[in-house]
Short mmCIF file of C-alpha atoms in Angstrom, two decimals:
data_model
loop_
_atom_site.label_atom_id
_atom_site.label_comp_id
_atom_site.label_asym_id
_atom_site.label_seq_id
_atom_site.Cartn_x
_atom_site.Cartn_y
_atom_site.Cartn_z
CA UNK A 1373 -5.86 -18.65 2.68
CA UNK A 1374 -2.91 -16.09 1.45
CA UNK A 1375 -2.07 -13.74 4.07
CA UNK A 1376 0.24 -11.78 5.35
CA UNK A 1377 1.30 -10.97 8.74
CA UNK A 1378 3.47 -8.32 10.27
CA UNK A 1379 5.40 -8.72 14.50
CA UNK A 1380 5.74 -6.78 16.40
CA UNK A 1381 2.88 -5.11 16.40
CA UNK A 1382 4.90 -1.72 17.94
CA UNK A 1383 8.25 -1.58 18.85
CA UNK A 1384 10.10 0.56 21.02
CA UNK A 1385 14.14 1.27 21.10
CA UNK A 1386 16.20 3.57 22.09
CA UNK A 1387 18.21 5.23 19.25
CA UNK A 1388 21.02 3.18 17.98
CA UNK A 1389 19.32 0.40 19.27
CA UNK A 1390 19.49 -2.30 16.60
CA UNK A 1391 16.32 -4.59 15.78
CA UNK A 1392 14.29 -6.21 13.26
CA UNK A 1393 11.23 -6.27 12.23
CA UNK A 1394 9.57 -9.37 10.44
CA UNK A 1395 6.58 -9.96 7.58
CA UNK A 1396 5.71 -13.54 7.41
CA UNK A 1397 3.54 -14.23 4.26
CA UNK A 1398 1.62 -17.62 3.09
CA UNK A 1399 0.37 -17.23 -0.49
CA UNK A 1400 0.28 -18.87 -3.98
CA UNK A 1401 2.74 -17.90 -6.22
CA UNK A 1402 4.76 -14.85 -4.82
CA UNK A 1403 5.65 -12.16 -7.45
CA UNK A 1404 7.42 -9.60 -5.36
CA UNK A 1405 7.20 -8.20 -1.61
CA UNK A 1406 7.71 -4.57 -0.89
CA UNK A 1407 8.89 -2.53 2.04
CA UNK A 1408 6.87 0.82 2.70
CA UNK A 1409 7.47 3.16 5.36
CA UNK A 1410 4.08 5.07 6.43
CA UNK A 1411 4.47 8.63 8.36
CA UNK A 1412 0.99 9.83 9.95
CA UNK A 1413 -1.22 11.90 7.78
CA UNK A 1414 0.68 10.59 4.86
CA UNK A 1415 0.27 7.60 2.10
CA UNK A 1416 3.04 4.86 2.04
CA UNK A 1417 6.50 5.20 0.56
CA UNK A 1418 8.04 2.92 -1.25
CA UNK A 1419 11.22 1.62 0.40
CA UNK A 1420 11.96 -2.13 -1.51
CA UNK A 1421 11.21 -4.90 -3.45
CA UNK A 1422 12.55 -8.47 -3.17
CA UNK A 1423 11.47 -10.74 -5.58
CA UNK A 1424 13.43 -14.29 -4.97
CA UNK A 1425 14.85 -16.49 -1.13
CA UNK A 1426 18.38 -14.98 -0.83
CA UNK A 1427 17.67 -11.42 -1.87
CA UNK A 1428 18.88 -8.52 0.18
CA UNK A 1429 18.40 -4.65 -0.24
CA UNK A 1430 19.82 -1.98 1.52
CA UNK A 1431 19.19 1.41 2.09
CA UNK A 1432 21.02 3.66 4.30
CA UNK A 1433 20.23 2.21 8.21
CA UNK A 1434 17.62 -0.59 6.70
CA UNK A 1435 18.11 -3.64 5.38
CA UNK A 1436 15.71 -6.03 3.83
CA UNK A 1437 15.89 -9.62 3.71
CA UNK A 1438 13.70 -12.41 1.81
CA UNK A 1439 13.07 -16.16 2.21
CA UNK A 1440 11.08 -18.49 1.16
CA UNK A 1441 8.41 -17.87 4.10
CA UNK A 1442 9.20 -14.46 5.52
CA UNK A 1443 11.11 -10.85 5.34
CA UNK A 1444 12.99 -9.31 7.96
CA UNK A 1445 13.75 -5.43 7.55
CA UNK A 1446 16.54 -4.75 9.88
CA UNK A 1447 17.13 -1.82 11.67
CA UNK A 1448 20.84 -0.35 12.26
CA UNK A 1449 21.54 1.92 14.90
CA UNK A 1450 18.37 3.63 14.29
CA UNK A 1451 17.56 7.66 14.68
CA UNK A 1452 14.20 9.33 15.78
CA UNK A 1453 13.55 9.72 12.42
CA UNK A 1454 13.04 6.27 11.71
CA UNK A 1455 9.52 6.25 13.78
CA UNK A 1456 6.94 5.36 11.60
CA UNK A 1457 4.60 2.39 10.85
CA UNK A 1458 6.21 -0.18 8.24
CA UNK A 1459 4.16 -2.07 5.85
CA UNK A 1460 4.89 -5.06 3.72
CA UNK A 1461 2.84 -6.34 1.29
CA UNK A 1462 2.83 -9.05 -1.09
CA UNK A 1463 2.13 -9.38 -5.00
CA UNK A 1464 0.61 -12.61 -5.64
CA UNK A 1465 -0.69 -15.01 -8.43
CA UNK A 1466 -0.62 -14.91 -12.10
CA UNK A 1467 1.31 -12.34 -14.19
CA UNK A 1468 -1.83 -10.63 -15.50
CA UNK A 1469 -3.19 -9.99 -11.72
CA UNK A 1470 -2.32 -7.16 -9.55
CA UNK A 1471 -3.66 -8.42 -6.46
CA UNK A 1472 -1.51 -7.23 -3.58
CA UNK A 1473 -1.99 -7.86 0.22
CA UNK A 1474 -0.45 -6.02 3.06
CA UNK A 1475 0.20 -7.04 6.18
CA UNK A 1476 -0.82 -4.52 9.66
CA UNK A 1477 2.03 -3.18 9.99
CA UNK A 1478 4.76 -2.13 12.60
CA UNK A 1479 5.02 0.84 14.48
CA UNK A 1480 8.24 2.14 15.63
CA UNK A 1481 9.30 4.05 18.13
CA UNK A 1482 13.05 5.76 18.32
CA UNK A 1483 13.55 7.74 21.55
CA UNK A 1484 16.48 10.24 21.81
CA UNK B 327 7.52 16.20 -9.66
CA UNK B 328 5.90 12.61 -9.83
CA UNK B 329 2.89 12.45 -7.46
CA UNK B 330 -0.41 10.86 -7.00
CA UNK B 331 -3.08 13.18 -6.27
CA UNK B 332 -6.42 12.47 -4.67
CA UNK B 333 -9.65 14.77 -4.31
CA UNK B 334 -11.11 15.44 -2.10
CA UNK B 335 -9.03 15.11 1.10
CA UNK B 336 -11.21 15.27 3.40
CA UNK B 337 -14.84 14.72 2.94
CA UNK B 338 -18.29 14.22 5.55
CA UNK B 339 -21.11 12.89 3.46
CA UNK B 340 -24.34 11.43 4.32
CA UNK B 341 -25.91 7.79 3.29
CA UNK B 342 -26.98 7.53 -0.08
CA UNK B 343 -25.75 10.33 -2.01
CA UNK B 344 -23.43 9.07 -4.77
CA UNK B 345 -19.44 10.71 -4.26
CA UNK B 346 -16.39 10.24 -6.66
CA UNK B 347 -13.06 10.35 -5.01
CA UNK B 348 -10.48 11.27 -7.99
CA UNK B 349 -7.10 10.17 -8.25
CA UNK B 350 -4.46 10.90 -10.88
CA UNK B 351 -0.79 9.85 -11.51
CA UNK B 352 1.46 12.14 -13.65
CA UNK B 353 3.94 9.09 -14.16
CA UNK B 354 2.77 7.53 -17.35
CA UNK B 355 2.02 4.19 -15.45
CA UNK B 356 -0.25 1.62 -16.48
CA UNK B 357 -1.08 0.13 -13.09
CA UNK B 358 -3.29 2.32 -10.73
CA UNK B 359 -4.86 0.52 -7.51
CA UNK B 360 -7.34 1.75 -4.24
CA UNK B 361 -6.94 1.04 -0.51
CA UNK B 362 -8.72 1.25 2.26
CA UNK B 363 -7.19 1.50 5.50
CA UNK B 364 -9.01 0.99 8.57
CA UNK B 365 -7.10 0.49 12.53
CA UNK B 366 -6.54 -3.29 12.93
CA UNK B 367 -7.28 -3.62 9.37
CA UNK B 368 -4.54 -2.30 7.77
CA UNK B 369 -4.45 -1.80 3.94
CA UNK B 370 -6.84 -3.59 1.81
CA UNK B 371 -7.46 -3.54 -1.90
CA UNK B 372 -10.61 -2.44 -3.86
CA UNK B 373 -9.91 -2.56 -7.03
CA UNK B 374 -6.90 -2.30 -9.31
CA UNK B 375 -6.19 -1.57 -13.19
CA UNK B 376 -3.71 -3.17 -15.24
CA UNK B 377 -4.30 -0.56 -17.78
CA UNK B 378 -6.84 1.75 -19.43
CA UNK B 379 -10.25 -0.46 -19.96
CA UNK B 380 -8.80 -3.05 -17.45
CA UNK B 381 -10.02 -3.32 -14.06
CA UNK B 382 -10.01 -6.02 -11.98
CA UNK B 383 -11.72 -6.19 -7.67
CA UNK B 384 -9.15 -6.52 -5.35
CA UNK B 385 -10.11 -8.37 -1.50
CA UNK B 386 -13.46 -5.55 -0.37
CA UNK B 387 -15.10 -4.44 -4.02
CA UNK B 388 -18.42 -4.74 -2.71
CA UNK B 389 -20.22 -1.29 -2.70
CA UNK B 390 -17.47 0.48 -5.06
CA UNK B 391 -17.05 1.45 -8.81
CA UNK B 392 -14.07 2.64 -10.79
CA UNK B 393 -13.36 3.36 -14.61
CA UNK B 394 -10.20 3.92 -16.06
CA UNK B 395 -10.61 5.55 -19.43
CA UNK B 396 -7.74 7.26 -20.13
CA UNK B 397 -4.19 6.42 -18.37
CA UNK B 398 -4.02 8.99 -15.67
CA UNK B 399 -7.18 8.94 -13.53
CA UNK B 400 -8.69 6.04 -11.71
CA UNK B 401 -11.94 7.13 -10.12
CA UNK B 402 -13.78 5.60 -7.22
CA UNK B 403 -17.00 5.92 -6.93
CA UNK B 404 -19.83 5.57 -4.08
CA UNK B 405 -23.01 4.88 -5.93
CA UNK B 406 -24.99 4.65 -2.28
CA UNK B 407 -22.46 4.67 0.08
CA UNK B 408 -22.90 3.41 3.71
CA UNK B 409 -21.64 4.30 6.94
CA UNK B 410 -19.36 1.40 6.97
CA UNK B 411 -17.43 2.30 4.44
CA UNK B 412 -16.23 5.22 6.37
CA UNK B 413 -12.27 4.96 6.16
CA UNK B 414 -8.71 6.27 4.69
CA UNK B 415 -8.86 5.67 1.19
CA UNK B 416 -5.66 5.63 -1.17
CA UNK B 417 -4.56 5.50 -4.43
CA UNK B 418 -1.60 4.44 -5.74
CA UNK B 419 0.23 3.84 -9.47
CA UNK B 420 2.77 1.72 -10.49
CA UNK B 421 4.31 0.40 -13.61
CA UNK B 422 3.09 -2.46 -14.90
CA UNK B 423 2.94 -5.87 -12.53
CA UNK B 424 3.02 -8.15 -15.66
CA UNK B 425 5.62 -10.80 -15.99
CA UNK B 426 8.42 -10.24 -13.52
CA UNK B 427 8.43 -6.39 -13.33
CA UNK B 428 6.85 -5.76 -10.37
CA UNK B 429 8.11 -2.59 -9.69
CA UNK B 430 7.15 -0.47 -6.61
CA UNK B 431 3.41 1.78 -6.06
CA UNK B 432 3.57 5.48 -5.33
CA UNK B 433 0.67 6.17 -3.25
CA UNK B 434 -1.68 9.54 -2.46
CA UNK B 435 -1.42 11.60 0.48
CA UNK B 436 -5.18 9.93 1.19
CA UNK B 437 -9.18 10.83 1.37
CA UNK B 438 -10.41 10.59 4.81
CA UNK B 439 -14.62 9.60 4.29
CA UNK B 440 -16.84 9.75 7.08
CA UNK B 441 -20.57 8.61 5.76
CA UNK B 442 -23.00 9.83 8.47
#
């Protein structure tokens, strides 16, 4: 069954505390995974897409990662700003589908 | 400014009475999608649109309709809807998944339904 699953769940750190946060997937055919930040109240926001193992994208205090079973996004010194819930999600199957599946989610937590 | 926009935001219905929930993209792209999100559910797709006159069900199409007959709008429609489908519903567009350009979904601000 393709899925897509997110760890932790919620995570707490202190700011500057560096961590990661993970997005295991099993599906058929992989097209792309994105990186979306969610804020409450508001839709997702696109923050990457890695398409191939090896790839790496950066964008000012995250990092994203991709292999051939799971992404990390990696936190640098984070800020309070960075709380929110982050979603991957995966485009699968044929190149005339647009079936995409998301994992839960993680929900961060920077304290001052 | 690009943007998805939904209508309504908000909206308390009762069972059976048919609703439309608009969305339209001002970014000329071909792909336009709906989500529901529900707590411990997370994000799960309806349906989705390659392009106008193509429309395809996504993982929960069961009780839900959509059209896409010009490029812009992607309706979803209720025909009887149910208390269960009481949820956070987006939209999102995107240009086109075909081949290897998968590029990235900008996504509504969100419809909150509550079928009583």
């Amino acid at each position: 069954e393709d899925q897509v699953t997110q760890s932790p769940e919620a995570l707490r750190l202190q700011e500057g505390e560096s961590s990661s946060l993970n997005c295991s997937y099993t599906v058929s055919g992989l097209r792309g995974l994105f990186w979306y930040r969610q804020d409450p109240g508001k839709g997702p926001e696109f923050l990457f897409t890695l398409y191939s193992a090896g790839e790496e994208k950066e964008k000012e205090r995250l990092k994203a990662t991709l292999t051939k079973k799971e992404s990390f996004l990696h936190i640098t010194a984070p800020k309070p700003e960075d709380s929110a819930t982050y979603l991957c999600a995966v485009l699968h199957g044929s190149s005339n589908t647009g079936k995409l599946i998301f994992g839960q989610g993680t929900t961060l937590q920077v304290k001052p | 400014e690009a943007q998805v926009t939904q209508n309504p935001r908000y909206l308390i219905t009762v069972t059976g009475k048919k609703l439309t929930v608009t969305c339209s993209q001002n970014m000329n792209h071909e792909y336009m999608s709906w989500y529901r999100q529900d707590p411990g559910l997370g994000l799960r797709q309806i349906y989705y649109s390659m392009n106008v006159e193509v429309t395809d069900k996504g993982d929960v199409p069961e009780g839900y309709k959509v059209s896409r007959k010009e490029k812009r709008n992607f309706p979803l429609i209720l025909e009887s809807p149910s208390p269960n489908q009481t949820s956070l519903y987006f939209c999102a567009s995107g240009r086109s998944t075909g081949s290897y350009s998968n590029q990235p979904q900008h996504f509504g601000d969100g419809t909150r339904l509550s079928i009583l």
